[in-house]
PDB file of C-alpha atoms and ligand atoms in Angstrom:
ATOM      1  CA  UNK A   3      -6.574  40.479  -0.907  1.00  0.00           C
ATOM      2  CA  UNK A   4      -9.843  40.872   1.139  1.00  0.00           C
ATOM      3  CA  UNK A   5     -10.365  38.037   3.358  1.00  0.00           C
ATOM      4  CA  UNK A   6     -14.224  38.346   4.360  1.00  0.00           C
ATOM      5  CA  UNK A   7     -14.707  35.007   5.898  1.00  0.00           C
ATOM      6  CA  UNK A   8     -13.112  33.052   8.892  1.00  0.00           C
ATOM      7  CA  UNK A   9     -11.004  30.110   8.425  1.00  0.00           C
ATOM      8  CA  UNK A  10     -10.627  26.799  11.171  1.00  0.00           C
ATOM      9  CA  UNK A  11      -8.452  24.394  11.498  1.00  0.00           C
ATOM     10  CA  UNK A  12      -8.593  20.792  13.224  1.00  0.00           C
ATOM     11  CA  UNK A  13      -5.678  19.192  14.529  1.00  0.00           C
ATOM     12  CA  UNK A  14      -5.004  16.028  16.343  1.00  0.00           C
ATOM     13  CA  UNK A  15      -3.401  12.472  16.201  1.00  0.00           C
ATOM     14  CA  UNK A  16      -5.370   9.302  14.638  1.00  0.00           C
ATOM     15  CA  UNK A  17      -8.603   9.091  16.274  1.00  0.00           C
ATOM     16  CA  UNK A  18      -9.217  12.797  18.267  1.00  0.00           C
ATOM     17  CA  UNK A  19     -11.962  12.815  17.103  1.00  0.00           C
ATOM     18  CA  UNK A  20     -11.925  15.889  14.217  1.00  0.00           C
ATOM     19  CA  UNK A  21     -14.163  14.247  11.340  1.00  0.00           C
ATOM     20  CA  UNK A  22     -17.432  14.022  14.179  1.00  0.00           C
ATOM     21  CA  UNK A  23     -16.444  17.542  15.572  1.00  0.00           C
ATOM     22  CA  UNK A  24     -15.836  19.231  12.195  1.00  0.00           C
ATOM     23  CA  UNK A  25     -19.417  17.267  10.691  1.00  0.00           C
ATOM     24  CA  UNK A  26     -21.178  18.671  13.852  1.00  0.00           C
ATOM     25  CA  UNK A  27     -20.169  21.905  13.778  1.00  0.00           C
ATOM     26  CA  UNK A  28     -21.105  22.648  10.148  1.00  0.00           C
ATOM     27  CA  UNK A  29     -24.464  21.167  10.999  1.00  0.00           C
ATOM     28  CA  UNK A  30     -24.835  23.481  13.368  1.00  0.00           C
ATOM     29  CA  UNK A  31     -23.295  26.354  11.999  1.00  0.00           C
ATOM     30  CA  UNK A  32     -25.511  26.162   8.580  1.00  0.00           C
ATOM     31  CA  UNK A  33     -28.629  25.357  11.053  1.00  0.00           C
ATOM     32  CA  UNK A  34     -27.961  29.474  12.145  1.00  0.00           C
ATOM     33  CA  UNK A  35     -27.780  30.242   8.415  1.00  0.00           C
ATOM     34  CA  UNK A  36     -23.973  30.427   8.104  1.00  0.00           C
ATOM     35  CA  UNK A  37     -22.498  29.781   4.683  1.00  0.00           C
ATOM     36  CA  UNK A  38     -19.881  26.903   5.617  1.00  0.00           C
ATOM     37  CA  UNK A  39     -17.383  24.941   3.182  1.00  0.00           C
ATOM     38  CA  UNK A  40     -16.322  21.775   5.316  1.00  0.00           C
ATOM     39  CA  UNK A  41     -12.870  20.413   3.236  1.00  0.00           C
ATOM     40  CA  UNK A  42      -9.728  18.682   4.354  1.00  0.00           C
ATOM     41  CA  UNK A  43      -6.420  17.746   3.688  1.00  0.00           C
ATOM     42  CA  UNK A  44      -4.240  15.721   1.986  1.00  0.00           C
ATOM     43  CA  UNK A  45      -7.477  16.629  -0.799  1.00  0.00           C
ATOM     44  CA  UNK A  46      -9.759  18.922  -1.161  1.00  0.00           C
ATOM     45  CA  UNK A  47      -9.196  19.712  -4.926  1.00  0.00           C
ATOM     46  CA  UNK A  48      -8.891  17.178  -7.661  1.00  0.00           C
ATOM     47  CA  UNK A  49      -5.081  17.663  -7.325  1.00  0.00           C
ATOM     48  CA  UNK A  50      -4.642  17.183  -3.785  1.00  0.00           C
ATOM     49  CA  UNK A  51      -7.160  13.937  -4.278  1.00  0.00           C
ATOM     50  CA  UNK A  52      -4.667  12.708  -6.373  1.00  0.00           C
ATOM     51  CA  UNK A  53      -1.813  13.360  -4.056  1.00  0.00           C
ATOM     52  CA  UNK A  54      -3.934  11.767  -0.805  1.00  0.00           C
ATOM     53  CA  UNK A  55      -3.849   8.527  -2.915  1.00  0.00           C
ATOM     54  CA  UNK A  56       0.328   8.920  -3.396  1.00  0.00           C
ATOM     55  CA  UNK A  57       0.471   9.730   0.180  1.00  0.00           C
ATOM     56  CA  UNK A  58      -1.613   7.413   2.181  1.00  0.00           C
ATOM     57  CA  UNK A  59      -1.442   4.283  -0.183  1.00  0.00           C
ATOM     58  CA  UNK A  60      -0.439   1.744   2.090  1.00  0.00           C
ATOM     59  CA  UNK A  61      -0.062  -1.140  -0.771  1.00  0.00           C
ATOM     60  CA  UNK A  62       2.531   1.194  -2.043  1.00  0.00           C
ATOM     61  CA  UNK A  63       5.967  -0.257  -2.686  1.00  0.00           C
ATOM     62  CA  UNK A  64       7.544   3.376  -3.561  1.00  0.00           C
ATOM     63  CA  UNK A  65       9.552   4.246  -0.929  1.00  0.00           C
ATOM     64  CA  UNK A  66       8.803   8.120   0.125  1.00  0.00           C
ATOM     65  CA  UNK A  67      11.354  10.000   2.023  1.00  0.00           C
ATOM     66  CA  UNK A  68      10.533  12.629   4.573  1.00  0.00           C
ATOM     67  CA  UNK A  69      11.262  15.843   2.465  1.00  0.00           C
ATOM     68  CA  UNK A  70       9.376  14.065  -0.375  1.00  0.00           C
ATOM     69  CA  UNK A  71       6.031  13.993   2.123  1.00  0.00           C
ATOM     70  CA  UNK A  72       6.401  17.181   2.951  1.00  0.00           C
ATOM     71  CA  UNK A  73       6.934  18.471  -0.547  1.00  0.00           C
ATOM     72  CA  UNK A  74       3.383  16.605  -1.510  1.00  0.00           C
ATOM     73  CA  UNK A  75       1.314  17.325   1.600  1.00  0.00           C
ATOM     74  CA  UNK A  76       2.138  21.493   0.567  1.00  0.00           C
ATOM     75  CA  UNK A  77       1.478  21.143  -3.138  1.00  0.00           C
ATOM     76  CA  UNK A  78      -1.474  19.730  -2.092  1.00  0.00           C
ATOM     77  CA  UNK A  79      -2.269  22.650  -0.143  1.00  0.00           C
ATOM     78  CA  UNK A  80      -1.119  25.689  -2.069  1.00  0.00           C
ATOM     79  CA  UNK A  81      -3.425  23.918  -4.720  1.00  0.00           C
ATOM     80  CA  UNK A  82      -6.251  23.833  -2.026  1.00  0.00           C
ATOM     81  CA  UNK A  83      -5.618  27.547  -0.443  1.00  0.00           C
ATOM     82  CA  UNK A  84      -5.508  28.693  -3.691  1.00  0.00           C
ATOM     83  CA  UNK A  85      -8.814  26.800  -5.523  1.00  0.00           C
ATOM     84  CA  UNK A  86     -11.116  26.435  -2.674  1.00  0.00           C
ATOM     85  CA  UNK A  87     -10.182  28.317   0.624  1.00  0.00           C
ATOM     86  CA  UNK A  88      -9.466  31.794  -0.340  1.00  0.00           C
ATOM     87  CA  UNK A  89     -11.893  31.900  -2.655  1.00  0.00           C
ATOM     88  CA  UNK A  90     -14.681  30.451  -0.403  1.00  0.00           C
ATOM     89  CA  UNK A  91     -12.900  33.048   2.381  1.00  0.00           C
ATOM     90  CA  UNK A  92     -13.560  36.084   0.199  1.00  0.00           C
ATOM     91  CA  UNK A  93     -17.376  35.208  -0.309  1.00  0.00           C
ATOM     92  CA  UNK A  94     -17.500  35.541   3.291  1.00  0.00           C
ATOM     93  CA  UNK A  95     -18.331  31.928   4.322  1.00  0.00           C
ATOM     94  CA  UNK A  96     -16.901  29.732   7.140  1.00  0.00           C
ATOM     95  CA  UNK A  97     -14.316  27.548   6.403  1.00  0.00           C
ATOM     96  CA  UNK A  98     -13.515  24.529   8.145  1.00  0.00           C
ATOM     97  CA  UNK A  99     -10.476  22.606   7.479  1.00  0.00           C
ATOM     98  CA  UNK A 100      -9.148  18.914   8.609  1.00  0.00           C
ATOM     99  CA  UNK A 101      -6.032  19.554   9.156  1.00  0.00           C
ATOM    100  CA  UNK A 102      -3.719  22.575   7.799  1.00  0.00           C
ATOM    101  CA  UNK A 103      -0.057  23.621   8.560  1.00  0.00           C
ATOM    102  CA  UNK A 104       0.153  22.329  11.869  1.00  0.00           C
ATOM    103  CA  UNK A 105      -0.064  18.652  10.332  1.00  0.00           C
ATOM    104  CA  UNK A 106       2.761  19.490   8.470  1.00  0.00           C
ATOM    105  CA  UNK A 107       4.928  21.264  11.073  1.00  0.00           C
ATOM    106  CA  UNK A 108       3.890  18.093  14.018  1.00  0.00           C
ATOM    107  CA  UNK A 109       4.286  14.887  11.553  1.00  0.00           C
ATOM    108  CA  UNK A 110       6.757  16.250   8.936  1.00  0.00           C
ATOM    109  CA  UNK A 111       8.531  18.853  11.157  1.00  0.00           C
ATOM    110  CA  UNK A 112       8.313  16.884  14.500  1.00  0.00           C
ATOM    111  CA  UNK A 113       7.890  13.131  13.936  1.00  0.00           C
ATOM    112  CA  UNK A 114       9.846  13.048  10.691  1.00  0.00           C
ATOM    113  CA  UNK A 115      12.322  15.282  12.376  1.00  0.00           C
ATOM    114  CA  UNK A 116      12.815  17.681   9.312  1.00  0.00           C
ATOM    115  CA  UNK A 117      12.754  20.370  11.800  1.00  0.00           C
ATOM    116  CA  UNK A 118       9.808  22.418  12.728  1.00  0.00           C
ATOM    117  CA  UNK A 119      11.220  25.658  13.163  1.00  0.00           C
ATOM    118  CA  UNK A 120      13.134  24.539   9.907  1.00  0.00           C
ATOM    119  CA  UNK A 121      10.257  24.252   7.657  1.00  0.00           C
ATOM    120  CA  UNK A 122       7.888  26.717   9.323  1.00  0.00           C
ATOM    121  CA  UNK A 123       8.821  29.156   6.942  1.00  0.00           C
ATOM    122  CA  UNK A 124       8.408  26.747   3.783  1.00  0.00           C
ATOM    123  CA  UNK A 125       5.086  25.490   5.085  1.00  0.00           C
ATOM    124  CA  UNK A 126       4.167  29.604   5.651  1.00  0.00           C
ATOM    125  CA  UNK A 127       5.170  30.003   1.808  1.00  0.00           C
ATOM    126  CA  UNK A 128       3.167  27.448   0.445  1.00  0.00           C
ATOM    127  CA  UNK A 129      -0.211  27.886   2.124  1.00  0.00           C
ATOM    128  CA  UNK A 130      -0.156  31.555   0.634  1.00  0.00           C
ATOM    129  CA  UNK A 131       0.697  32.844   3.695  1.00  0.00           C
ATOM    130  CA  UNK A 132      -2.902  32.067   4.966  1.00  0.00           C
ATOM    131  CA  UNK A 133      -3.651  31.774   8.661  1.00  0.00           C
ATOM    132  CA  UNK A 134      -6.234  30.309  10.095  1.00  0.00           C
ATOM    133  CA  UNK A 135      -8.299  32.267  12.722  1.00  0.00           C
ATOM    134  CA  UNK A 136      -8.113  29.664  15.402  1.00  0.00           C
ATOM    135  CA  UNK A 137      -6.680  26.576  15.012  1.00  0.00           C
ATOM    136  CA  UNK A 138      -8.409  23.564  17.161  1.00  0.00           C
ATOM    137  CA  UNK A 139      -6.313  20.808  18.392  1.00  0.00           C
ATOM    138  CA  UNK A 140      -7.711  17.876  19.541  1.00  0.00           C
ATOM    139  CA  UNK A 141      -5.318  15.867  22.579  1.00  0.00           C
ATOM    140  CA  UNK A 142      -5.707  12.553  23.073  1.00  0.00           C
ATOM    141  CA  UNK A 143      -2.787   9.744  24.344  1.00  0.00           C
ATOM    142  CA  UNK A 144      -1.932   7.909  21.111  1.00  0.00           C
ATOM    143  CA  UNK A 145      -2.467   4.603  22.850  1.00  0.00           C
ATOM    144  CA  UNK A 146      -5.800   5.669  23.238  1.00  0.00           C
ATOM    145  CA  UNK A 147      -6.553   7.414  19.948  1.00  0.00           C
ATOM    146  CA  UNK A 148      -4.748   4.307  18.068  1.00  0.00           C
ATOM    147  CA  UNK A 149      -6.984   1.984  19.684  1.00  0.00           C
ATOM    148  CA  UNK A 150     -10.178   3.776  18.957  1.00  0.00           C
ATOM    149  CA  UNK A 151      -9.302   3.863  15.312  1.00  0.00           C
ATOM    150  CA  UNK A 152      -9.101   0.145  15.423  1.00  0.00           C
ATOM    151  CA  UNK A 153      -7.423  -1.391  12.097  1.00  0.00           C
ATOM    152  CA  UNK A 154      -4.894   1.368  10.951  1.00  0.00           C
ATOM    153  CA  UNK A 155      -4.978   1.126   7.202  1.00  0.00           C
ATOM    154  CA  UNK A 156      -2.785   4.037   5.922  1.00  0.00           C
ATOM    155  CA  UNK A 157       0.889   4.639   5.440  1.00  0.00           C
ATOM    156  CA  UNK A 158       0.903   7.343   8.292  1.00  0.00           C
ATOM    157  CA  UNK A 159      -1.373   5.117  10.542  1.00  0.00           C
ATOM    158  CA  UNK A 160       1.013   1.962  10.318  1.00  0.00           C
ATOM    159  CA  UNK A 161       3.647   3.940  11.899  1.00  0.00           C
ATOM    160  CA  UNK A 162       5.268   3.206  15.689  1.00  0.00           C
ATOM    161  CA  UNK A 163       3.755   4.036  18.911  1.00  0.00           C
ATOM    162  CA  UNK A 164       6.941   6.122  19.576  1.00  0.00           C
ATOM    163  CA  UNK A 165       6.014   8.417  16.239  1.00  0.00           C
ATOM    164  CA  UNK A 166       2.286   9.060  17.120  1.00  0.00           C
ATOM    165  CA  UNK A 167       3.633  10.168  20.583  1.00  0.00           C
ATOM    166  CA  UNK A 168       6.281  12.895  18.931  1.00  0.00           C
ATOM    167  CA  UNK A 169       3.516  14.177  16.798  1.00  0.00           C
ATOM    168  CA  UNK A 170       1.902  14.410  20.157  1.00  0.00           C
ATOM    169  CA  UNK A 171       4.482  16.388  21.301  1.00  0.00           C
ATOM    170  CA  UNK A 172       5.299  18.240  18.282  1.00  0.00           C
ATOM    171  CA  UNK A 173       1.175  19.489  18.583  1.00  0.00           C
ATOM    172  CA  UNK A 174       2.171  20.571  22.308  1.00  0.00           C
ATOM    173  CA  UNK A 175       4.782  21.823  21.881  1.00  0.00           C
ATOM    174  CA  UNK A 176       3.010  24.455  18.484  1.00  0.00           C
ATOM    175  CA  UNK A 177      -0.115  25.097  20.831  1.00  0.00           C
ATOM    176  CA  UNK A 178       2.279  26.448  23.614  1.00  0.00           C
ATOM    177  CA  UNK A 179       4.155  28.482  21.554  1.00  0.00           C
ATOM    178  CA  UNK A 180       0.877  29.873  19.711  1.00  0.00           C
ATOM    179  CA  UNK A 181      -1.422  29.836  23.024  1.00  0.00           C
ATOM    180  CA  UNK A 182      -3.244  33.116  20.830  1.00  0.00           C
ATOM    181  CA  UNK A 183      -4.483  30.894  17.904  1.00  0.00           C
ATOM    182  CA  UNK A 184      -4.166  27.456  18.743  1.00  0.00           C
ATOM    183  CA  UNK A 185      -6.789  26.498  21.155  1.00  0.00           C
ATOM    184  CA  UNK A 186      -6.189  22.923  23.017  1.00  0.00           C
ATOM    185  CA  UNK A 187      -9.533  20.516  23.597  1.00  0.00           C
ATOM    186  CA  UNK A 188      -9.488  17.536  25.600  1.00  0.00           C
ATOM    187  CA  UNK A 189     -10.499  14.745  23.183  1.00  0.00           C
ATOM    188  CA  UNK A 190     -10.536  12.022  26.037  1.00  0.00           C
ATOM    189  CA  UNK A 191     -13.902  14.135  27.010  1.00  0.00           C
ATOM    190  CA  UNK A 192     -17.377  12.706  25.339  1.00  0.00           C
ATOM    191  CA  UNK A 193     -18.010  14.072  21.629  1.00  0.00           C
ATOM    192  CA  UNK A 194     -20.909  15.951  23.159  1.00  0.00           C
ATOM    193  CA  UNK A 195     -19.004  17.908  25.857  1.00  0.00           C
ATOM    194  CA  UNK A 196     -15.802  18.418  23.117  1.00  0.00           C
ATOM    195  CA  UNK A 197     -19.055  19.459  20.579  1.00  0.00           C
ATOM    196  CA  UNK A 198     -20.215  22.778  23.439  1.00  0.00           C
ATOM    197  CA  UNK A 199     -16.637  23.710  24.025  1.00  0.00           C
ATOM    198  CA  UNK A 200     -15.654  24.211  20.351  1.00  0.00           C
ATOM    199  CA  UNK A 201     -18.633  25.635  19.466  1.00  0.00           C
ATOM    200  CA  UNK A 202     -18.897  28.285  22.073  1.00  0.00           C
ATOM    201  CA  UNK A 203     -15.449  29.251  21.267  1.00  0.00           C
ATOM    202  CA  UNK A 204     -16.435  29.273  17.538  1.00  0.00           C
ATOM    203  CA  UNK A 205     -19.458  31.496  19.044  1.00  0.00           C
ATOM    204  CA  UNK A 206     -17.108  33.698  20.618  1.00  0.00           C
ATOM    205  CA  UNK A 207     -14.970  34.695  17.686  1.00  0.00           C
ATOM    206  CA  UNK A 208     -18.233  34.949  15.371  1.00  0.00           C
ATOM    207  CA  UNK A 209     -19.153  37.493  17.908  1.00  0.00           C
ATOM    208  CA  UNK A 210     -15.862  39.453  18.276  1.00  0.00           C
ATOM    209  CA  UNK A 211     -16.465  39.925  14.265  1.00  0.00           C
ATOM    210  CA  UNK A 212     -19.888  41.374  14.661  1.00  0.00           C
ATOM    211  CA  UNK A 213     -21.254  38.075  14.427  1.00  0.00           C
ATOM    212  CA  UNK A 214     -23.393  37.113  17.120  1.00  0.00           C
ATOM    213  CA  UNK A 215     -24.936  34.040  17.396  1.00  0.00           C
TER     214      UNK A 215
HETATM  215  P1  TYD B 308      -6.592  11.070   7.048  1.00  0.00           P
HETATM  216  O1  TYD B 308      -7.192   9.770   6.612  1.00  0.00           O
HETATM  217  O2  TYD B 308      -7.199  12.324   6.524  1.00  0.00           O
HETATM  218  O3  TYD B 308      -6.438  11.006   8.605  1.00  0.00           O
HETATM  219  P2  TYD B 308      -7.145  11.773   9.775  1.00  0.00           P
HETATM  220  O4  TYD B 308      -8.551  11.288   9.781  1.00  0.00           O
HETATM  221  O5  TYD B 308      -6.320  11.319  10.935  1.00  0.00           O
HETATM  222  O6  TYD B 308      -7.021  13.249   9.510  1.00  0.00           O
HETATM  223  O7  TYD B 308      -5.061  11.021   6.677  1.00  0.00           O
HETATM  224  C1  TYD B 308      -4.244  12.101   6.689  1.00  0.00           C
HETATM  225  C2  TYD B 308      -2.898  11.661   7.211  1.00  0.00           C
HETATM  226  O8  TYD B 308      -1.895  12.526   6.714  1.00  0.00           O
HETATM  227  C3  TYD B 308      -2.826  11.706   8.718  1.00  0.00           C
HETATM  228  O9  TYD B 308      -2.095  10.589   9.186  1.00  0.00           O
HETATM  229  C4  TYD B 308      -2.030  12.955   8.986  1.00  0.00           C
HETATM  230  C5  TYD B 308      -1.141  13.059   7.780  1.00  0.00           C
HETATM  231  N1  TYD B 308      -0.706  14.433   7.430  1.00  0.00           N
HETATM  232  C6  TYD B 308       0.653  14.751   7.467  1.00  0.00           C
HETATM  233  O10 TYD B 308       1.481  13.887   7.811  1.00  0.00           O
HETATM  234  N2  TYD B 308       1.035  16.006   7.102  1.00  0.00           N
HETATM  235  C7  TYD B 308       0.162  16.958   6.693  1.00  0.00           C
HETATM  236  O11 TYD B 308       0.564  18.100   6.366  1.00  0.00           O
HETATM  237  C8  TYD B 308      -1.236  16.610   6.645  1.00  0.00           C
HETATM  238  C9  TYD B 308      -2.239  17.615   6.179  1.00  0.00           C
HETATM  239  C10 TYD B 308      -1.617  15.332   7.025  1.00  0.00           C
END
């Protein structure tokens, strides 16, 4: 399987910041005459749509245990990998995703404590095997990302302060062990200065493909 394109990830906790830097990007990117797909997950497909409603339905009165989530959150993604990214990789666009393994690996893996060395390899198995080029994770201290989201209305949202901070860690703790594809932003910084820093490292790898901007 040729994979043509480049594929990038954003990661963070409740109110980094992704949907504005992923929105401003693809702007961007399609103002240079770049063929982007902008998708996220949970969704993406009319499956995973389906499964984002399971998952985040707060009103819900189905309990969900942890390897349940997890088992969702991936069908929802091989579905996804399989329907929209590769094929959108192989026509040589630019895909940017809202979140991708790494979700899985810091809230299931870390702050559900399945394990994330545990499930790495499931997680691996389900996304097709697909990495993305660079994965970019936006930091910010929970207290402060909580309270910029204002009223939390999901089932993930509603959870502790204590869980938001091990997916925190979880994040950390991926981006030091992957300093080569995970790249670390500072999403206490102003959307503008977060906006030049992503983009010049998206400009970077564009270039470093024969790409130049
Ligand atoms: P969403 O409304 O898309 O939140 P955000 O704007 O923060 O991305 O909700 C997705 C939620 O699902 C979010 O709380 C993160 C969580 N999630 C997981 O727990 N595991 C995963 O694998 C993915 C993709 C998301």
């Amino acid at each position: 399987m040729s994979k043509k394109g480049l594929f990038f990830t954003f990661e963070g906790g409740e109110g980094a910041g992704k949907t504005t830097l992923i929105e401003g990007l693809a702007k961007k990117l399609a103002t240079l005459d770049f063929s982007v797909v902008k998708t996220r997950e949970p969704g993406g497909t009319k499956l995973g749509e389906h499964i984002r409603n399971i998952l985040l339905d707060h009103s819900a009165t189905m309990s969900i245990c942890p390897r349940a989530e997890l088992s969702l959150f991936l069908a929802s993604r091989s579905q996804h990998v399989e329907e929209v990214i590769i094929p959108a990789l192989e026509d040589g666009k630019i895909v940017l995703c809202d979140r991708f393994t790494e979700s899985s690996l810091a809230y299931q893996g870390g702050a559900r404590d399945l394990g994330i060395e545990k499930i790495a390899p499931i997680c691996s198995y389900m996304a097709h095997d697909l990495i993305p080029s660079s994965v970019f994770y936006l930091d910010i201290d929970p207290k402060i990302g909580l309270q910029r989201r204002g009223k939390l209305s999901d089932r993930i949202e509603s959870e502790t302060l204590a869980f938001h901070q091990k997916i925190r860690q979880a994040f950390l703790y991926l981006a030091k062990q992957h300093p080569d594809r995970i790249q670390v932003f500072d999403a206490g910084k102003s959307c503008k200065e977060i906006f030049h820093e992503a983009f010049d490292s998206i400009a970077d790898i564009l270039a470093a493909h024969g790409l130049p901007i």
